[in-house]
Amino acid sequence: MKVLGIETSCDETGIAIYDAKLGLLAHCLHSQVKMHAEYGGVVPELASRDHIRKTLPLIDQVMQAAKITPEAITGIAYTAGPGLAGALLVGAAIAQSLAFAWDKPVVPVHHMEGHLLASMLEETPPSFPFVALLVSGGHTQLVAVADVGCYTLLGESIDDAAGEAFDKTAKLLDLGYPGGALLAKIAEQGETGRFYFPRPMMDRPGCDFSFSGLKTNVRNTIAANLAKESLGSLSLQMRADIALAFEEAVIETLVIKCKRALHLTGFKTLVTGGGVSANQSLRRALQAMVAEEDATVFFPRPEFCTDNGAMIAYAGYLHLKKGEQGDLGIKVYPRWSL
Ligand code: KG4
Ligand code: ZN
């Protein structure tokens, strides 16, 4: 069984082919980051147009790398949501057209399910059941995962997603776009204890998150220090100190809620996914927590934490294997709950 995966939900065109016996045969990614950087964020119309330019050539490239022809493909999986409507439509239209032309089944995949399953592409995959921490630019969720397709939402962010908070804080610190990885990098130079930001929603039971207040705290801290030092901009060291304090607040919040989710479910396995799970400090903190809990944590490799085609091909494979498939028709779900 060989499944072609197509991911076009935001600003990355990701294509991959997953083989049931051999694993990932080939994958490639085109990032639009440079194109959107000058606007300080993703411009949806530009994103859609770039997916139109890149998707078919990348499918050709991946098929060549995997040394297969369309006849060898069992089915096609594409991200049907959530994401930018126009960007999703490009992937959906191409997936449905190829499925029609090649006479293959097609399966729509939920983007967050792709992130949830991404760590299963690693050499030592987690086994069910587990708690999944999904931390991306658009979502922050804790999910109890009993099996493929059996997902119970334990908690989620009531406002900004963790990645969104990283990106907005990076913007406040003049670090550029997309800010998550840049903020993490500058935080390495930060001095612990220079600043402290509250850990949101700790006093409330449950597994929900709130990150928008943190960004306001950072904004106020920047303003206060700018006024105090009458500087045109903050020194690099102060920005690093603020970045570190912000990162520590986000990480401690995530770790505490993950621990709570493990206790609630009684599960001993934690799995992460989404761009923020590439963060090395978060990984170290989660590893320390699970060691105390006698539990285990699994991470996707960093390139599969952020958006990619491999996780979509893999999720599609699992659904096709269960006999599930979509119907012909170009349907997308920009707001789609897991
Ligand atoms: O999963 P993803 O690629 O896209 C969405 O589905 O949204 O996640 C992108 C998010 C961005 O907000 C980005 O800033 C953040 O992940 N991110 C990071 C790191 N690498 C990417 N945040 C913190 N530390 C990182 N190393
Ligand atoms: Zn994503």
PDB file of N, CA and C in Angstrom, residues 8-13 30 32 35-36 39 42-57 84-91 94:
ATOM      1  N   THR A   8      -1.283  21.442   2.106  1.00  0.00           N
ATOM      2  CA  THR A   8      -1.233  22.842   1.631  1.00  0.00           C
ATOM      3  C   THR A   8      -2.086  23.750   2.528  1.00  0.00           C
ATOM      4  N   SER A   9      -2.136  23.462   3.847  1.00  0.00           N
ATOM      5  CA  SER A   9      -3.102  24.203   4.656  1.00  0.00           C
ATOM      6  C   SER A   9      -2.698  25.635   4.985  1.00  0.00           C
ATOM      7  N   CYS A  10      -1.384  25.920   4.910  1.00  0.00           N
ATOM      8  CA  CYS A  10      -0.958  27.279   5.285  1.00  0.00           C
ATOM      9  C   CYS A  10       0.151  27.764   4.360  1.00  0.00           C
ATOM     10  N   ASP A  11       1.373  27.881   4.872  1.00  0.00           N
ATOM     11  CA  ASP A  11       2.435  28.486   4.062  1.00  0.00           C
ATOM     12  C   ASP A  11       3.534  27.492   3.691  1.00  0.00           C
ATOM     13  N   GLU A  12       3.211  26.212   3.703  1.00  0.00           N
ATOM     14  CA  GLU A  12       4.177  25.202   3.290  1.00  0.00           C
ATOM     15  C   GLU A  12       3.503  24.200   2.365  1.00  0.00           C
ATOM     16  N   THR A  13       4.157  23.903   1.236  1.00  0.00           N
ATOM     17  CA  THR A  13       3.657  22.835   0.368  1.00  0.00           C
ATOM     18  C   THR A  13       4.465  21.592   0.735  1.00  0.00           C
ATOM     19  N   HIS A  30       8.238  22.677   0.363  1.00  0.00           N
ATOM     20  CA  HIS A  30       8.608  24.022  -0.086  1.00  0.00           C
ATOM     21  C   HIS A  30       8.007  25.007   0.908  1.00  0.00           C
ATOM     22  N   GLN A  32       7.142  28.830   2.180  1.00  0.00           N
ATOM     23  CA  GLN A  32       6.876  30.162   1.616  1.00  0.00           C
ATOM     24  C   GLN A  32       7.348  31.279   2.558  1.00  0.00           C
ATOM     25  N   MET A  35       8.694  34.516   1.206  1.00  0.00           N
ATOM     26  CA  MET A  35       7.711  35.300   0.460  1.00  0.00           C
ATOM     27  C   MET A  35       6.822  36.140   1.399  1.00  0.00           C
ATOM     28  N   HIS A  36       6.449  35.547   2.549  1.00  0.00           N
ATOM     29  CA  HIS A  36       5.540  36.248   3.471  1.00  0.00           C
ATOM     30  C   HIS A  36       6.289  37.158   4.454  1.00  0.00           C
ATOM     31  N   TYR A  39       5.818  40.884   4.732  1.00  0.00           N
ATOM     32  CA  TYR A  39       4.506  41.358   5.194  1.00  0.00           C
ATOM     33  C   TYR A  39       4.318  41.097   6.690  1.00  0.00           C
ATOM     34  N   VAL A  42       1.456  35.583   7.170  1.00  0.00           N
ATOM     35  CA  VAL A  42       1.023  34.895   5.947  1.00  0.00           C
ATOM     36  C   VAL A  42      -0.045  35.709   5.211  1.00  0.00           C
ATOM     37  N   VAL A  43       0.174  35.961   3.915  1.00  0.00           N
ATOM     38  CA  VAL A  43      -0.831  36.618   3.070  1.00  0.00           C
ATOM     39  C   VAL A  43      -1.571  35.499   2.329  1.00  0.00           C
ATOM     40  N   PRO A  44      -2.847  35.243   2.703  1.00  0.00           N
ATOM     41  CA  PRO A  44      -3.549  34.064   2.177  1.00  0.00           C
ATOM     42  C   PRO A  44      -3.542  33.940   0.647  1.00  0.00           C
ATOM     43  N   GLU A  45      -3.788  35.034  -0.062  1.00  0.00           N
ATOM     44  CA  GLU A  45      -3.861  34.966  -1.528  1.00  0.00           C
ATOM     45  C   GLU A  45      -2.504  34.556  -2.128  1.00  0.00           C
ATOM     46  N   LEU A  46      -1.426  35.103  -1.571  1.00  0.00           N
ATOM     47  CA  LEU A  46      -0.090  34.732  -2.059  1.00  0.00           C
ATOM     48  C   LEU A  46       0.195  33.264  -1.759  1.00  0.00           C
ATOM     49  N   ALA A  47      -0.275  32.822  -0.596  1.00  0.00           N
ATOM     50  CA  ALA A  47      -0.057  31.420  -0.203  1.00  0.00           C
ATOM     51  C   ALA A  47      -0.727  30.493  -1.221  1.00  0.00           C
ATOM     52  N   SER A  48      -2.015  30.772  -1.553  1.00  0.00           N
ATOM     53  CA  SER A  48      -2.746  29.919  -2.502  1.00  0.00           C
ATOM     54  C   SER A  48      -2.034  29.872  -3.843  1.00  0.00           C
ATOM     55  N   ARG A  49      -1.632  31.049  -4.334  1.00  0.00           N
ATOM     56  CA  ARG A  49      -0.991  31.094  -5.660  1.00  0.00           C
ATOM     57  C   ARG A  49       0.304  30.307  -5.669  1.00  0.00           C
ATOM     58  N   ASP A  50       1.043  30.380  -4.574  1.00  0.00           N
ATOM     59  CA  ASP A  50       2.310  29.643  -4.528  1.00  0.00           C
ATOM     60  C   ASP A  50       2.063  28.133  -4.472  1.00  0.00           C
ATOM     61  N   HIS A  51       1.027  27.701  -3.743  1.00  0.00           N
ATOM     62  CA  HIS A  51       0.692  26.266  -3.726  1.00  0.00           C
ATOM     63  C   HIS A  51       0.354  25.798  -5.155  1.00  0.00           C
ATOM     64  N   ILE A  52      -0.347  26.652  -5.907  1.00  0.00           N
ATOM     65  CA  ILE A  52      -0.695  26.281  -7.295  1.00  0.00           C
ATOM     66  C   ILE A  52       0.592  26.049  -8.101  1.00  0.00           C
ATOM     67  N   ARG A  53       1.570  26.943  -7.904  1.00  0.00           N
ATOM     68  CA  ARG A  53       2.834  26.799  -8.651  1.00  0.00           C
ATOM     69  C   ARG A  53       3.614  25.565  -8.244  1.00  0.00           C
ATOM     70  N   LYS A  54       3.598  25.242  -6.940  1.00  0.00           N
ATOM     71  CA  LYS A  54       4.542  24.247  -6.428  1.00  0.00           C
ATOM     72  C   LYS A  54       4.014  22.810  -6.312  1.00  0.00           C
ATOM     73  N   THR A  55       2.717  22.645  -6.110  1.00  0.00           N
ATOM     74  CA  THR A  55       2.232  21.297  -5.744  1.00  0.00           C
ATOM     75  C   THR A  55       2.541  20.224  -6.801  1.00  0.00           C
ATOM     76  N   LEU A  56       2.155  20.456  -8.060  1.00  0.00           N
ATOM     77  CA  LEU A  56       2.373  19.406  -9.080  1.00  0.00           C
ATOM     78  C   LEU A  56       3.867  19.118  -9.314  1.00  0.00           C
ATOM     79  N   PRO A  57       4.720  20.159  -9.466  1.00  0.00           N
ATOM     80  CA  PRO A  57       6.157  19.850  -9.620  1.00  0.00           C
ATOM     81  C   PRO A  57       6.717  19.053  -8.430  1.00  0.00           C
ATOM     82  N   LEU A  84      -6.189  27.756   5.831  1.00  0.00           N
ATOM     83  CA  LEU A  84      -6.640  28.853   4.972  1.00  0.00           C
ATOM     84  C   LEU A  84      -7.473  28.264   3.839  1.00  0.00           C
ATOM     85  N   ALA A  85      -8.679  28.794   3.647  1.00  0.00           N
ATOM     86  CA  ALA A  85      -9.613  28.194   2.682  1.00  0.00           C
ATOM     87  C   ALA A  85      -8.983  28.059   1.290  1.00  0.00           C
ATOM     88  N   GLY A  86      -8.401  29.134   0.784  1.00  0.00           N
ATOM     89  CA  GLY A  86      -7.839  29.107  -0.572  1.00  0.00           C
ATOM     90  C   GLY A  86      -6.701  28.110  -0.688  1.00  0.00           C
ATOM     91  N   ALA A  87      -5.836  28.091   0.314  1.00  0.00           N
ATOM     92  CA  ALA A  87      -4.683  27.182   0.309  1.00  0.00           C
ATOM     93  C   ALA A  87      -5.155  25.731   0.355  1.00  0.00           C
ATOM     94  N   LEU A  88      -6.153  25.470   1.204  1.00  0.00           N
ATOM     95  CA  LEU A  88      -6.699  24.108   1.299  1.00  0.00           C
ATOM     96  C   LEU A  88      -7.322  23.678  -0.030  1.00  0.00           C
ATOM     97  N   LEU A  89      -8.017  24.623  -0.676  1.00  0.00           N
ATOM     98  CA  LEU A  89      -8.694  24.297  -1.940  1.00  0.00           C
ATOM     99  C   LEU A  89      -7.715  23.857  -3.024  1.00  0.00           C
ATOM    100  N   VAL A  90      -6.508  24.430  -3.007  1.00  0.00           N
ATOM    101  CA  VAL A  90      -5.510  24.037  -4.012  1.00  0.00           C
ATOM    102  C   VAL A  90      -5.156  22.559  -3.831  1.00  0.00           C
ATOM    103  N   GLY A  91      -4.845  22.171  -2.582  1.00  0.00           N
ATOM    104  CA  GLY A  91      -4.496  20.768  -2.316  1.00  0.00           C
ATOM    105  C   GLY A  91      -5.657  19.836  -2.612  1.00  0.00           C
ATOM    106  N   ILE A  94      -6.234  19.471  -6.460  1.00  0.00           N
ATOM    107  CA  ILE A  94      -5.202  18.641  -7.101  1.00  0.00           C
ATOM    108  C   ILE A  94      -5.368  17.171  -6.685  1.00  0.00           C
TER     109      ILE A  94
END
